[in-house]
Coordinates of C-alpha atoms and ligand atoms in Angstrom, one line a residue:
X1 CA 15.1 -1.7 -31.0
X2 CA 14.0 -2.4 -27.3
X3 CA 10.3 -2.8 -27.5
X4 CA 8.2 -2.0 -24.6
X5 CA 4.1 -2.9 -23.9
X6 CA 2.3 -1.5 -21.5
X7 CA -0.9 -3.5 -20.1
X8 CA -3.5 -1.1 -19.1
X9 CA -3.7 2.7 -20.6
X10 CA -5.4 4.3 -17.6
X11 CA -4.8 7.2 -15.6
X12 CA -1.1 6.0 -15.1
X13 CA -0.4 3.7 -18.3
X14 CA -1.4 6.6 -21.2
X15 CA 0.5 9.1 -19.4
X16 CA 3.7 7.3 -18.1
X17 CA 3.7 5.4 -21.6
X18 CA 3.6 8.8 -23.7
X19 CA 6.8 10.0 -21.6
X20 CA 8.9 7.0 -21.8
X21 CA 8.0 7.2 -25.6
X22 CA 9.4 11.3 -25.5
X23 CA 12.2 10.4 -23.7
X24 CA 13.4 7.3 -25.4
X25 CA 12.9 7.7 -29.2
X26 CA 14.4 4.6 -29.9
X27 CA 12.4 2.7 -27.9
X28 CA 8.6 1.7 -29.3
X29 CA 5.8 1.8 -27.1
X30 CA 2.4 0.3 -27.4
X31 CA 0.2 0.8 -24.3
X32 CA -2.8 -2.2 -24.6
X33 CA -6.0 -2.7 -23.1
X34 CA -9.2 -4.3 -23.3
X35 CA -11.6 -1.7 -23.7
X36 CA -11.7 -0.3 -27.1
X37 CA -13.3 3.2 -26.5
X38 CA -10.6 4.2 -23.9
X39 CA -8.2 3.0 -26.6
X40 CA -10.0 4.3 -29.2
X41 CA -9.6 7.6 -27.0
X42 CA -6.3 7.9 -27.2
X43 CA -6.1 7.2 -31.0
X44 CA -8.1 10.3 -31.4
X45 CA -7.9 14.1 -31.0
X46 CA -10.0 13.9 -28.1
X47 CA -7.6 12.1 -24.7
X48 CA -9.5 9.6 -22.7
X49 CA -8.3 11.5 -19.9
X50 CA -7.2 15.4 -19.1
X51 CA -4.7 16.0 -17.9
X52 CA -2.1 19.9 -18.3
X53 CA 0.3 19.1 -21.3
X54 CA -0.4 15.1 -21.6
X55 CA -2.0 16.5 -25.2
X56 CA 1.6 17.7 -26.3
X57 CA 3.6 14.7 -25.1
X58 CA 1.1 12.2 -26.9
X59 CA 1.0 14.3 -30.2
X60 CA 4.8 14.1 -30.2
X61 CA 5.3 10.6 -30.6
X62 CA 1.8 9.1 -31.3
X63 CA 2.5 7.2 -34.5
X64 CA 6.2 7.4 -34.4
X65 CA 7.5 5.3 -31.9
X66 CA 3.9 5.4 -29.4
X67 CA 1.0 3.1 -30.4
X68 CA -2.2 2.8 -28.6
X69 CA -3.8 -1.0 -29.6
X70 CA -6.6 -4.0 -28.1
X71 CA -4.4 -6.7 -29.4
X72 CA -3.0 -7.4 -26.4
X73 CA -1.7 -10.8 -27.2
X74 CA 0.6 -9.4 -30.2
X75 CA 2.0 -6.3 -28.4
X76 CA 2.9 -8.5 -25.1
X77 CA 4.2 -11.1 -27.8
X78 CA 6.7 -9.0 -29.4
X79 CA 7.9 -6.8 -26.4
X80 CA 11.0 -7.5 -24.2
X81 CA 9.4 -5.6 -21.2
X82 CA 6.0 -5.4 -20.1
X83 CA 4.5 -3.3 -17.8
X84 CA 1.2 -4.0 -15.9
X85 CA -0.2 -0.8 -15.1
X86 CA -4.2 -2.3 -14.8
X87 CA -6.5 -1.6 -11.8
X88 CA -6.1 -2.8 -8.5
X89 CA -9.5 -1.6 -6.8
X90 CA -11.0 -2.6 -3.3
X91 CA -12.3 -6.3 -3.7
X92 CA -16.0 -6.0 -2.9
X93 CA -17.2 -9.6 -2.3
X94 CA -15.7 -12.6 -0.6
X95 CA -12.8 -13.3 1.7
X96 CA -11.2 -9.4 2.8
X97 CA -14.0 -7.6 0.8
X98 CA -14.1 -4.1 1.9
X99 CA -10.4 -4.0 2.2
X100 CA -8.2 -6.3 0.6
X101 CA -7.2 -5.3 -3.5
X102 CA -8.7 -7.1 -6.0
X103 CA -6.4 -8.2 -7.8
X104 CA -8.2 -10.4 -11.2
X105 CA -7.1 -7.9 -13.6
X106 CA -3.6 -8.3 -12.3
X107 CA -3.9 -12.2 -12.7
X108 CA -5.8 -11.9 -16.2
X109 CA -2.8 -9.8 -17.2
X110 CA -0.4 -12.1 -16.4
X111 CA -2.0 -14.9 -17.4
X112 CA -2.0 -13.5 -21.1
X113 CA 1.7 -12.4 -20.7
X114 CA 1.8 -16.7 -20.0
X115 CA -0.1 -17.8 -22.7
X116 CA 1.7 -15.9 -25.8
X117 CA 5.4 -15.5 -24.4
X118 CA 7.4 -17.0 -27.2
X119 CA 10.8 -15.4 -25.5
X120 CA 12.3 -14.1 -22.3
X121 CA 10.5 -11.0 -21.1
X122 CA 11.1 -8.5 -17.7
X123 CA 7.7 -8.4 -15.8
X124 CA 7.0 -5.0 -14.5
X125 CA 4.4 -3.8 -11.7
X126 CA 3.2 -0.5 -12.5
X127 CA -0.2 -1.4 -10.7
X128 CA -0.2 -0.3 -6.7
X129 CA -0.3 -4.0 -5.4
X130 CA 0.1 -5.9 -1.8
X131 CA 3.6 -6.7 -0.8
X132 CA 4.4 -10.0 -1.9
X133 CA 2.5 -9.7 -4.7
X134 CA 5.5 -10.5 -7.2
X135 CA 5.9 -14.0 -5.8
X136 CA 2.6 -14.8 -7.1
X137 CA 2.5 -13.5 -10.6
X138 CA 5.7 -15.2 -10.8
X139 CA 4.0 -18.5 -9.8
X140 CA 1.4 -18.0 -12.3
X141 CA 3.8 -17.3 -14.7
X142 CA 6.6 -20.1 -14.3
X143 CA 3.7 -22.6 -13.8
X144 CA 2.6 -21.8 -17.2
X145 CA 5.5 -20.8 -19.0
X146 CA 6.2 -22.2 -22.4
X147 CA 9.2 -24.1 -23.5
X148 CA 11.7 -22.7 -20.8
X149 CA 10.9 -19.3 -21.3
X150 CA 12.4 -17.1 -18.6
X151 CA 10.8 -14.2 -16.4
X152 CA 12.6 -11.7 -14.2
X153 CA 9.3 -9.6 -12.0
X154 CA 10.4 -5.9 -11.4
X155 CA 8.6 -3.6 -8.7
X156 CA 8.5 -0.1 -10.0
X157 CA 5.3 1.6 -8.2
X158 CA 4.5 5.2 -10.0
X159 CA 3.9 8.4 -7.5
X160 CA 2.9 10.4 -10.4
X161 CA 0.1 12.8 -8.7
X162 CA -3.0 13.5 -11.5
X163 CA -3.3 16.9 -12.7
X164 CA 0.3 17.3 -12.3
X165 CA 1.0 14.0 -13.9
X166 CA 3.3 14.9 -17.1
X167 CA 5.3 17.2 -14.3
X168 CA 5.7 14.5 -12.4
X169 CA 6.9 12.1 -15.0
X170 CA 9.8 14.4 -16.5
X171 CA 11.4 15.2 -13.2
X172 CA 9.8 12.1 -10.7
X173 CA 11.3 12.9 -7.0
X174 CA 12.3 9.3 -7.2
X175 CA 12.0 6.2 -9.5
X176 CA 11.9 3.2 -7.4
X177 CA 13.0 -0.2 -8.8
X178 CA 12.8 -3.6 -6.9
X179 CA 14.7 -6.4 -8.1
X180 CA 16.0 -10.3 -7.1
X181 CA 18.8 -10.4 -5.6
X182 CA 19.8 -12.3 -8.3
X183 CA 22.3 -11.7 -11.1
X184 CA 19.3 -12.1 -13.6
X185 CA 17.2 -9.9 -11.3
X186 CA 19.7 -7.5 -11.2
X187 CA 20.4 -7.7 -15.1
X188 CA 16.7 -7.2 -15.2
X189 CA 17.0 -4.0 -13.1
X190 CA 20.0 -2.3 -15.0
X191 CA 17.8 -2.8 -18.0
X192 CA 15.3 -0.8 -16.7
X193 CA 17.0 1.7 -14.9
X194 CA 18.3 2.5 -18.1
X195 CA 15.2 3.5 -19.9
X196 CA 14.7 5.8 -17.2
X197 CA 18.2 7.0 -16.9
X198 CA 17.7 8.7 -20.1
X199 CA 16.2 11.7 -17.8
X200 CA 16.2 10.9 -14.5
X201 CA 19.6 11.7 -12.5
X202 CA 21.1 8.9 -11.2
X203 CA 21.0 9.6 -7.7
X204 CA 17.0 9.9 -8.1
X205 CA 16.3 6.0 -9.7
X206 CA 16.4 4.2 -6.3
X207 CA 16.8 0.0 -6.2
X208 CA 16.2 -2.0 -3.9
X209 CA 14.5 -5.4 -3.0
X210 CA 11.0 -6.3 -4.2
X211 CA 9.1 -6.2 -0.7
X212 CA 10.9 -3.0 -0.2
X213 CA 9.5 -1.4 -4.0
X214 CA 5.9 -2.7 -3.3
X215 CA 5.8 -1.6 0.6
X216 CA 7.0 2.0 -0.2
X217 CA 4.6 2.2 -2.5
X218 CA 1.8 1.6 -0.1
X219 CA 3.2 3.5 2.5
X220 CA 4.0 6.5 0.6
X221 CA 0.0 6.9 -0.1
X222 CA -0.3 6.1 3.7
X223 CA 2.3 8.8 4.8
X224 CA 0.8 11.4 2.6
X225 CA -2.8 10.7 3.2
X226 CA -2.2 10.6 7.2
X227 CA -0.4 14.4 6.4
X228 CA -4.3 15.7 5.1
X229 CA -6.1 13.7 8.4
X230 CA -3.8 15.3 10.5
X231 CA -4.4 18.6 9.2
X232 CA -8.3 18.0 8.9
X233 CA -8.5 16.7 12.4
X234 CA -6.5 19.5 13.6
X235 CA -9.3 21.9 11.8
X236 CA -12.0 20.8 14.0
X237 CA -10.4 21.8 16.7
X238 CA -9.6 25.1 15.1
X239 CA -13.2 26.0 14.4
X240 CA -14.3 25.0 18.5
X241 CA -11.3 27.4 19.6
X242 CA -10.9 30.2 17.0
X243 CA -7.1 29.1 15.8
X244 CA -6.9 29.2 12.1
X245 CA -5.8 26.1 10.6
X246 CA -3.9 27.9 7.8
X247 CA -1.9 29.9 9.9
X248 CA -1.4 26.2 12.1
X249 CA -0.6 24.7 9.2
X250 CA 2.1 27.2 8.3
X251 CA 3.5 27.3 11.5
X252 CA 4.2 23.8 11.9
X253 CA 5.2 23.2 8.1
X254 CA 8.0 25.9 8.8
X255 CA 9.7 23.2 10.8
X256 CA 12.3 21.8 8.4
X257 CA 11.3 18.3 10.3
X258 CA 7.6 18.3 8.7
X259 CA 7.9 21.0 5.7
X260 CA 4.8 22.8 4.1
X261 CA 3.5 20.5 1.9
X262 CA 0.5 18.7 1.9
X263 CA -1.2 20.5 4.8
X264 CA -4.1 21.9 3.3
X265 CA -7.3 21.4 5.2
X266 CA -9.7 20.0 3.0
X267 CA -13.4 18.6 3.2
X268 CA -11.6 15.2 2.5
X269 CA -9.0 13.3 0.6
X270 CA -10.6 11.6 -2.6
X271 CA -9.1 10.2 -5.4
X272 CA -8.9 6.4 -6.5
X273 CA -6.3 5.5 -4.2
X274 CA -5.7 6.7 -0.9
X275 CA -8.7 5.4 0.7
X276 CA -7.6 1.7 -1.3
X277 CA -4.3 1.9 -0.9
X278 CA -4.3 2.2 3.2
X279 CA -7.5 -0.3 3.4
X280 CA -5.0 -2.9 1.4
X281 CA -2.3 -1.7 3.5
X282 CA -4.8 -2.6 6.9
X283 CA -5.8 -5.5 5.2
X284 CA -2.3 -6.9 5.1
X285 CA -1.3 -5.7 8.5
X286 CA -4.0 -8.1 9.7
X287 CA -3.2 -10.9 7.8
X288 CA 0.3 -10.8 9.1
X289 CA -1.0 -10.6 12.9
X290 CA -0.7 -7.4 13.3
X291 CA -4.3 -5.4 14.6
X292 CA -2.0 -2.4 16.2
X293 CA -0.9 -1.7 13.3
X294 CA -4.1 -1.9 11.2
X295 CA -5.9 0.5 13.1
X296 CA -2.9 3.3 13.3
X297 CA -3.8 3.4 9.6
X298 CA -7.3 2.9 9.3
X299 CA -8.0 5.9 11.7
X300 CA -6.3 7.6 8.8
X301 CA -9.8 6.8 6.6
X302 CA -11.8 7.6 9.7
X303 CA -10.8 10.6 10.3
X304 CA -11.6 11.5 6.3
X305 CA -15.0 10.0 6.4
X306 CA -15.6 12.4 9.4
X307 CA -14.1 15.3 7.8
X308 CA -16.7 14.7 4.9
X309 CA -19.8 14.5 7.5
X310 CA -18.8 17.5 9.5
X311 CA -18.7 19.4 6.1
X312 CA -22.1 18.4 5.5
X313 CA -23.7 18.9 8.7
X314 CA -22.3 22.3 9.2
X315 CA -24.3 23.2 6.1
X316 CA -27.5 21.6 7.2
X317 CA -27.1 23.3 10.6
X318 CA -25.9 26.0 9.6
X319 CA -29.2 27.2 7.2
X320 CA -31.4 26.4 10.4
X321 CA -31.3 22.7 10.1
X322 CA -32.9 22.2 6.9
X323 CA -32.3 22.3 3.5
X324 CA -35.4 20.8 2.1
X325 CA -36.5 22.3 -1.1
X326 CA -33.2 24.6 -1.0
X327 CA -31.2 24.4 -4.1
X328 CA -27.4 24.2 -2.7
X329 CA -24.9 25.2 -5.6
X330 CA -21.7 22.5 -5.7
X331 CA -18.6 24.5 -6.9
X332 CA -16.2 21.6 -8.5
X333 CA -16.7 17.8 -8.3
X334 CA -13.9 16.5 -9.2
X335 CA -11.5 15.0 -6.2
X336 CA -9.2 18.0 -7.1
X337 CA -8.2 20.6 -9.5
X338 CA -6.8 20.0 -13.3
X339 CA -8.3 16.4 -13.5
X340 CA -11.5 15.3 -14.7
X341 CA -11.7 12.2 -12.1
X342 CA -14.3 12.0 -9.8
X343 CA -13.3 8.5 -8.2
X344 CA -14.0 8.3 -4.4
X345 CA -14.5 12.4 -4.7
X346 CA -15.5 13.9 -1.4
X347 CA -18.1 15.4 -3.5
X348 CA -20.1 12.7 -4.0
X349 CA -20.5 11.9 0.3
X350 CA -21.4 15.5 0.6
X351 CA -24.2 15.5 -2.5
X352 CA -25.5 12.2 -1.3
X353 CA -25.4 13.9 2.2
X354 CA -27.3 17.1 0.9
X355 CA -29.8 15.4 -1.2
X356 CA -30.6 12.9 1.5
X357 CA -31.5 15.9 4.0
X358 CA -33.6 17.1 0.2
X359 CA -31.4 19.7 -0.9
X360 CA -31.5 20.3 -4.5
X361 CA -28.1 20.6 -6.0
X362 CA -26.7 22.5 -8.9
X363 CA -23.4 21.1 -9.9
X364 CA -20.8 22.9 -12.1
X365 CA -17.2 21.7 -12.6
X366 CA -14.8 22.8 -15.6
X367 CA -14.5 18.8 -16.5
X368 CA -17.0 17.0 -15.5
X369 CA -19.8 16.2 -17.1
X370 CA -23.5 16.0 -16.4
X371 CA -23.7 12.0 -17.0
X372 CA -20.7 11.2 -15.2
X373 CA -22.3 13.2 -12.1
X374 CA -24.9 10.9 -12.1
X375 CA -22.7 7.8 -12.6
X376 CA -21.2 8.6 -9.7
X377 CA -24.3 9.4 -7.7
X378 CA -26.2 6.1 -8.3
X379 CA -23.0 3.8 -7.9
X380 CA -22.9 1.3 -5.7
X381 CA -20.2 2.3 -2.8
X382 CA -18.8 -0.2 -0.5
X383 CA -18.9 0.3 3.2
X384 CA -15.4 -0.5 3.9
X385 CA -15.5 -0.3 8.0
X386 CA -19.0 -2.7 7.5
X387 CA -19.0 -5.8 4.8
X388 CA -21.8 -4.3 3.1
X389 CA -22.5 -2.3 0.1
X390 CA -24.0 1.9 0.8
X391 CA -27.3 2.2 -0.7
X392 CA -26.6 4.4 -3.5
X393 CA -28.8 7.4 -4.4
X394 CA -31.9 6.2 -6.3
X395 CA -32.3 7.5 -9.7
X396 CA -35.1 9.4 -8.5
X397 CA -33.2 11.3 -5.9
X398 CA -30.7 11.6 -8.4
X399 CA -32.7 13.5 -10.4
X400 CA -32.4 16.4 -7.4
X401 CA -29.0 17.2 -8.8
X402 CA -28.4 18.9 -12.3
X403 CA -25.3 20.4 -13.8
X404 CA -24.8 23.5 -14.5
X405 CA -22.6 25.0 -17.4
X406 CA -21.5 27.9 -15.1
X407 CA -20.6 28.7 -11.6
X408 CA -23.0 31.6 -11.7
X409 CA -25.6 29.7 -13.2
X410 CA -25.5 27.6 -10.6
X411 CA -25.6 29.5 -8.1
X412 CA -28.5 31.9 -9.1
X413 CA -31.8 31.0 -6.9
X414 CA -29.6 29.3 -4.2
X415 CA -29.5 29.5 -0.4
X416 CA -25.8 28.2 -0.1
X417 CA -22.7 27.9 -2.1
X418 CA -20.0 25.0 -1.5
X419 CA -16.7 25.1 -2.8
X420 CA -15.8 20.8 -3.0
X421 CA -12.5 21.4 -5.4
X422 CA -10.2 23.6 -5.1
X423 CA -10.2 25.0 -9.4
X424 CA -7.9 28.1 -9.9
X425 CA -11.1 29.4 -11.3
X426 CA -12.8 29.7 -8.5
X427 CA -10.5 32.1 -6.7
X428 CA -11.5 35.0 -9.7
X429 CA -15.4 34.7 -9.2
X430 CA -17.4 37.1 -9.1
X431 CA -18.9 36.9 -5.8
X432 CA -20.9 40.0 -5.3
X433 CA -22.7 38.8 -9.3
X434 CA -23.0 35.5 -7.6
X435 CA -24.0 37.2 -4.2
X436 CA -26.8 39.5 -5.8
X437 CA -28.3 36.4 -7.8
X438 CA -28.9 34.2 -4.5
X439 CA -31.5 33.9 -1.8
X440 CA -30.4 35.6 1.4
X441 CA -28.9 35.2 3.7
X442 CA -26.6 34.0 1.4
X443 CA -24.2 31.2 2.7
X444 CA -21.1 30.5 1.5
X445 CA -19.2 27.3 2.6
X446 CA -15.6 27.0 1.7
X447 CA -14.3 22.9 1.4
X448 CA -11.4 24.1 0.3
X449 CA -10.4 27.4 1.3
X450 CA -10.2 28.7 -2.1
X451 CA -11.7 32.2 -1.1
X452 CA -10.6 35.6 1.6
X453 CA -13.7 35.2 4.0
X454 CA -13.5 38.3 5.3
X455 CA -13.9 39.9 1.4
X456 CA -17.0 37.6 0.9
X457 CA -18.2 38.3 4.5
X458 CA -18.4 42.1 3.0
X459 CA -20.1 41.4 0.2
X460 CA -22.9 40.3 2.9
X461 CA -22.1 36.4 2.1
X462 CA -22.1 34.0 5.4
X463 CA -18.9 32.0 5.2
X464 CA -18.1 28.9 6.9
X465 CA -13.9 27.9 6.0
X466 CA -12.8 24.5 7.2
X467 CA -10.5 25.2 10.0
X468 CA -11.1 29.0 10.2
X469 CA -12.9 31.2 12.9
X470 CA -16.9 31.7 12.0
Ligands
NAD1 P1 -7.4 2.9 -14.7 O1 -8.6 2.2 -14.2 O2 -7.5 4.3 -15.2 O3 -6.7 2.0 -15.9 C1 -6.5 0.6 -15.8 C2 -6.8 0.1 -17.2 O4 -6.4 -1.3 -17.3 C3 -8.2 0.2 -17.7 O5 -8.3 0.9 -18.9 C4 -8.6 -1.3 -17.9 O6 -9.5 -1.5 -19.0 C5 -7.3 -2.0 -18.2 N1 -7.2 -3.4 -18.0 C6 -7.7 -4.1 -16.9 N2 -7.4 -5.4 -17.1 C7 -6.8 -5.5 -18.3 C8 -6.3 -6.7 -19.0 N3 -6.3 -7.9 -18.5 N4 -5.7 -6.4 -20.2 C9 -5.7 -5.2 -20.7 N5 -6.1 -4.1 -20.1 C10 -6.7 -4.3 -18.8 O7 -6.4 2.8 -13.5 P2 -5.2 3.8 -13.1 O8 -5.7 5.0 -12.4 O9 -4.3 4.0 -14.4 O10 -4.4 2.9 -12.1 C11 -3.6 1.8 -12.5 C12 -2.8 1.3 -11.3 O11 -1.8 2.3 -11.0 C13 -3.6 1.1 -10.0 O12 -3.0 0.0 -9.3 C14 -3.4 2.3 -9.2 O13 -3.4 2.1 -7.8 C15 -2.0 2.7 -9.6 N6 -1.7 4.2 -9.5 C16 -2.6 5.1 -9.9 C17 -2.3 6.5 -9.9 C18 -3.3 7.5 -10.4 O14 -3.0 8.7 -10.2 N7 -4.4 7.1 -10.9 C19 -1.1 6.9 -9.5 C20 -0.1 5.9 -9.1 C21 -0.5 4.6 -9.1
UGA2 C1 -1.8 10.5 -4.9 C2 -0.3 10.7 -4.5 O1 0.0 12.1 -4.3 C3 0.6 10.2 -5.6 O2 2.0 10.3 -5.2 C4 0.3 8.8 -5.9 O3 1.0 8.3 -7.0 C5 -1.2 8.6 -6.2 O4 -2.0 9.2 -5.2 C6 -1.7 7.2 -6.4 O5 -1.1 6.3 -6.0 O6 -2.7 7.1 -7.1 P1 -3.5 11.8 -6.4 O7 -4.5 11.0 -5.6 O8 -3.6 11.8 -7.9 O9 -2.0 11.3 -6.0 O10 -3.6 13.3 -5.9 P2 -3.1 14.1 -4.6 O11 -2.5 15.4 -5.0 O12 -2.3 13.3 -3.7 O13 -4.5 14.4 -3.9 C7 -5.3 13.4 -3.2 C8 -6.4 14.0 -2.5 O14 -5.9 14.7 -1.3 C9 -7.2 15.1 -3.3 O15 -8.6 15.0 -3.0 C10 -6.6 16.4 -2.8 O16 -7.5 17.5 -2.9 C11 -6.4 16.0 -1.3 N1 -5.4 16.9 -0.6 C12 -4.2 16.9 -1.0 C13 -5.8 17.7 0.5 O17 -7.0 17.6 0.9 N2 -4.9 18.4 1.1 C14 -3.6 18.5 0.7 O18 -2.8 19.2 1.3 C15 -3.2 17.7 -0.4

């Protein structure tokens, strides 16, 4: 029985894990970690992350041939393939802090793999990480390797999306593998690509050389992220000439050339890897000498930090310049529908950006909780265009935003409704209940545009849309 271990049961690990384990009954599965309540989690009835059908994919096979463990040393001991699907966040001190990925729990995970190999094992890189990144773990691990042990390093990025996640995983556009050139890379690669070939058609599983695997990866985040800048920089101009961006965006996505998706003008990108996936990619284009380059791709992250302040000063100018004392209702915190993830959320720029002009905010979202609201508020964020850490929101300005268990709830005593995720949900309000409970005039502004602004704008509501005519 081929025996797989997966470092890591995150966002990617659980989820990718779980469908490898569907798919490949023969195979067994253990996904590892560190932290026992996220594995604990996923032992339980209760996921460690939500996420549309994951619950029926991990019920499936959990026990049979999908384990969940912390003993990391025994599962990477006994497995012929190991993935390393750990986190690869923005370093935050030293040399390329701000931009650069930080890559210890990468090293850490090899490092283990080193110390209790007793046999030949593939290496795979699940993790998003820098291009080249492969010839180090495969110092680190042939430097330490025991009694001529041998390693082959595979590149196979994931572009699993969350919220669509399990979706994604059963029929991937493309699973990319990058390999040696070798005939024991290439053995290495066959042996992989047959795991997957169980369900994805041939013609989708991609291979190709290792730089290649970890570039696309990068760039594919960089493409798709410059596609929502575009758009957002295209909605500024909308609202100071009248166009709609909506009807721009489906004009120019009709073009076979660009096609329609991923054109929705948003109050921002969020999400724990756009912005950190192009800073790594900036961060490498200027190691290798290349500052053109760098800033092509960092405007990308501008452009999305402006998006988020424009949002936030419309509001403020919008209810005569102040919202001091006004409670501001925050439809959806999450950095987009059917997850529970709030990492790098726009939402958290605009309620810092609300509170610090001393709004007082009444949160609800379907899957996010009241603590983790706070969490996210009082976090330390780093300035990634200056070396230096934002001040986060003190606890005492943090106590200016509460949760609510309801959107109406929320809403009822405010000046001013924002939309920050785009939850079906929210489409099938009642907005004249809504309307009737509020202060008036009653404002309505639409991050996402998730409502008809000409139906609210009868109800008596004041809507701003991104990208639309006031
Ligand atoms: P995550 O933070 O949810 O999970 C990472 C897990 O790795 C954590 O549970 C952590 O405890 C564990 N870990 C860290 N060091 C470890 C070690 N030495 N031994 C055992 N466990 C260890 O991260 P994620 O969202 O799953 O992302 C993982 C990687 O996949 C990142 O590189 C990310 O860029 C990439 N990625 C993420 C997504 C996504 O949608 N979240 C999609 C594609 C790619
Ligand atoms: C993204 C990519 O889509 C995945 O392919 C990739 O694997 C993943 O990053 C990763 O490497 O982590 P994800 O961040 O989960 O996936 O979600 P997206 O659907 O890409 O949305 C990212 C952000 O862009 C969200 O805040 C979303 O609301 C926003 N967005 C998306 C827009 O504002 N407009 C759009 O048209 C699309």
């Amino acid at each position: 029985m081929v025996k797989i271990c997966c470092i890591g049961a995150g966002y990617v690990g659980g989820p990718t894990m779980a469908v490898i384990a569907a798919k490949c009954p023969d195979v067994e599965v253990v996904v590892v970690d560190i932290s026992a309540p996220r594995i604990e989690g996923w032992n339980s009835e209760r996921l460690p992350i939500y996420e549309p059908g994951l619950d029926d994919v991990v019920k499936q096979c959990r026990g049979r041939n999908l384990f969940f463990s912390t003993d990391v040393e025994r599962h990477v001991a006994d497995a012929g393939i190991v993935f390393v699907s750990v986190n690869t966040p923005t370093k935050t001190r030293g040399l390329g802090a701000g931009k650069a990925a930080d890559l210890t729990y990468w090293e850490s995970a090899a490092r283990i793999i080193a110390d209790v190999s007793r046999s030949d094992k593939i290496v795979v890189e699940k993790s998003t990480v820098p291009v080249k990144t492969a010839e180090a773990i495969e110092k680190i691990l042939t430097h330490n390797s025991k009694g001529g042990i041998k390693y082959q390093i595979l590149s196979n990025p994931e572009f699993l999306a969350e919220g669509t996640a399990i979706q994604d995983l059963f029929s991937p556009d493309r699973v990319l593998i990058g390999g040696r050139e070798t005939p024991d890379g290439r053995a290495a690669v066959s042996a992989l690509k047959s795991i997957y070939a169980r369900w994805v058609p041939d013609d989708r599983i991609i291979t190709t050389n290792l730089w290649s695997a970890e570039l696309s990866k990068l760039a594919a985040n960089a493409f798709l992220a410059q596609r929502i800048s575009s758009v957002n920089a295209i909605s500024a101009l909308c609202e100071a000439t009248g166009a709609d961006v909506t009807e721009v965006a489906n004009s120019i996505g009709k073009d076979s050339r660009i096609g329609p998706r991923f054109l929705s003008a948003s109050v921002g990108f969020g999400g724990s890897c756009f912005q950190k996936d192009i800073l790594n990619l900036v961060y490498i284009c200027e190691c290798y000498g290349l500052p053109e380059v760098a800033n092509y791709w960092r405007q990308v992250i501008r452009i999305n930090d402006y998006q988020k302040s424009r949002f936030v000063n419309r509001v403020v100018s919008s209810m005569f310049n102040t919202v001091a004392g006004k409670k501001v209702a925050v439809l959806g915190f999450a950095f987009k529908k059917d997850t529970g993830d709030t990492r790098e959320t726009p939402a958290i720029d605009v309620c810092k950006g609300l509170v610090g002009d001393k709004a007082v905010v009444s949160i609800y979202d379907p899957q996010v909780t009241e603590e983790q609201v706070q969490r996210d508020l009082v976090m330390n964020k780093f300035d990634w265009d200056h070396p230096r850490h934002l001040q986060p929101m003190s606890p005492s300005a943090a106590k200016h935003v509460a949760v609510s268990w309801d959107a109406y709830e929320a809403a009822r005593g405010a000046h001013a409704v924002c939309i920050l995720t785009e939850w079906d949900e929210f489409r099938r309000l009642d907005y004249q209940r809504m309307y009737d409970a509020m202060h008036k005039p009653a404002f309505l502004f639409d991050g996402r545009n998730v409502v008809d602004p000409d139906k609210l704008r009868r109800i008596g509501f004041v809507v701003y849309s991104i990208g639309k005519p006031l």
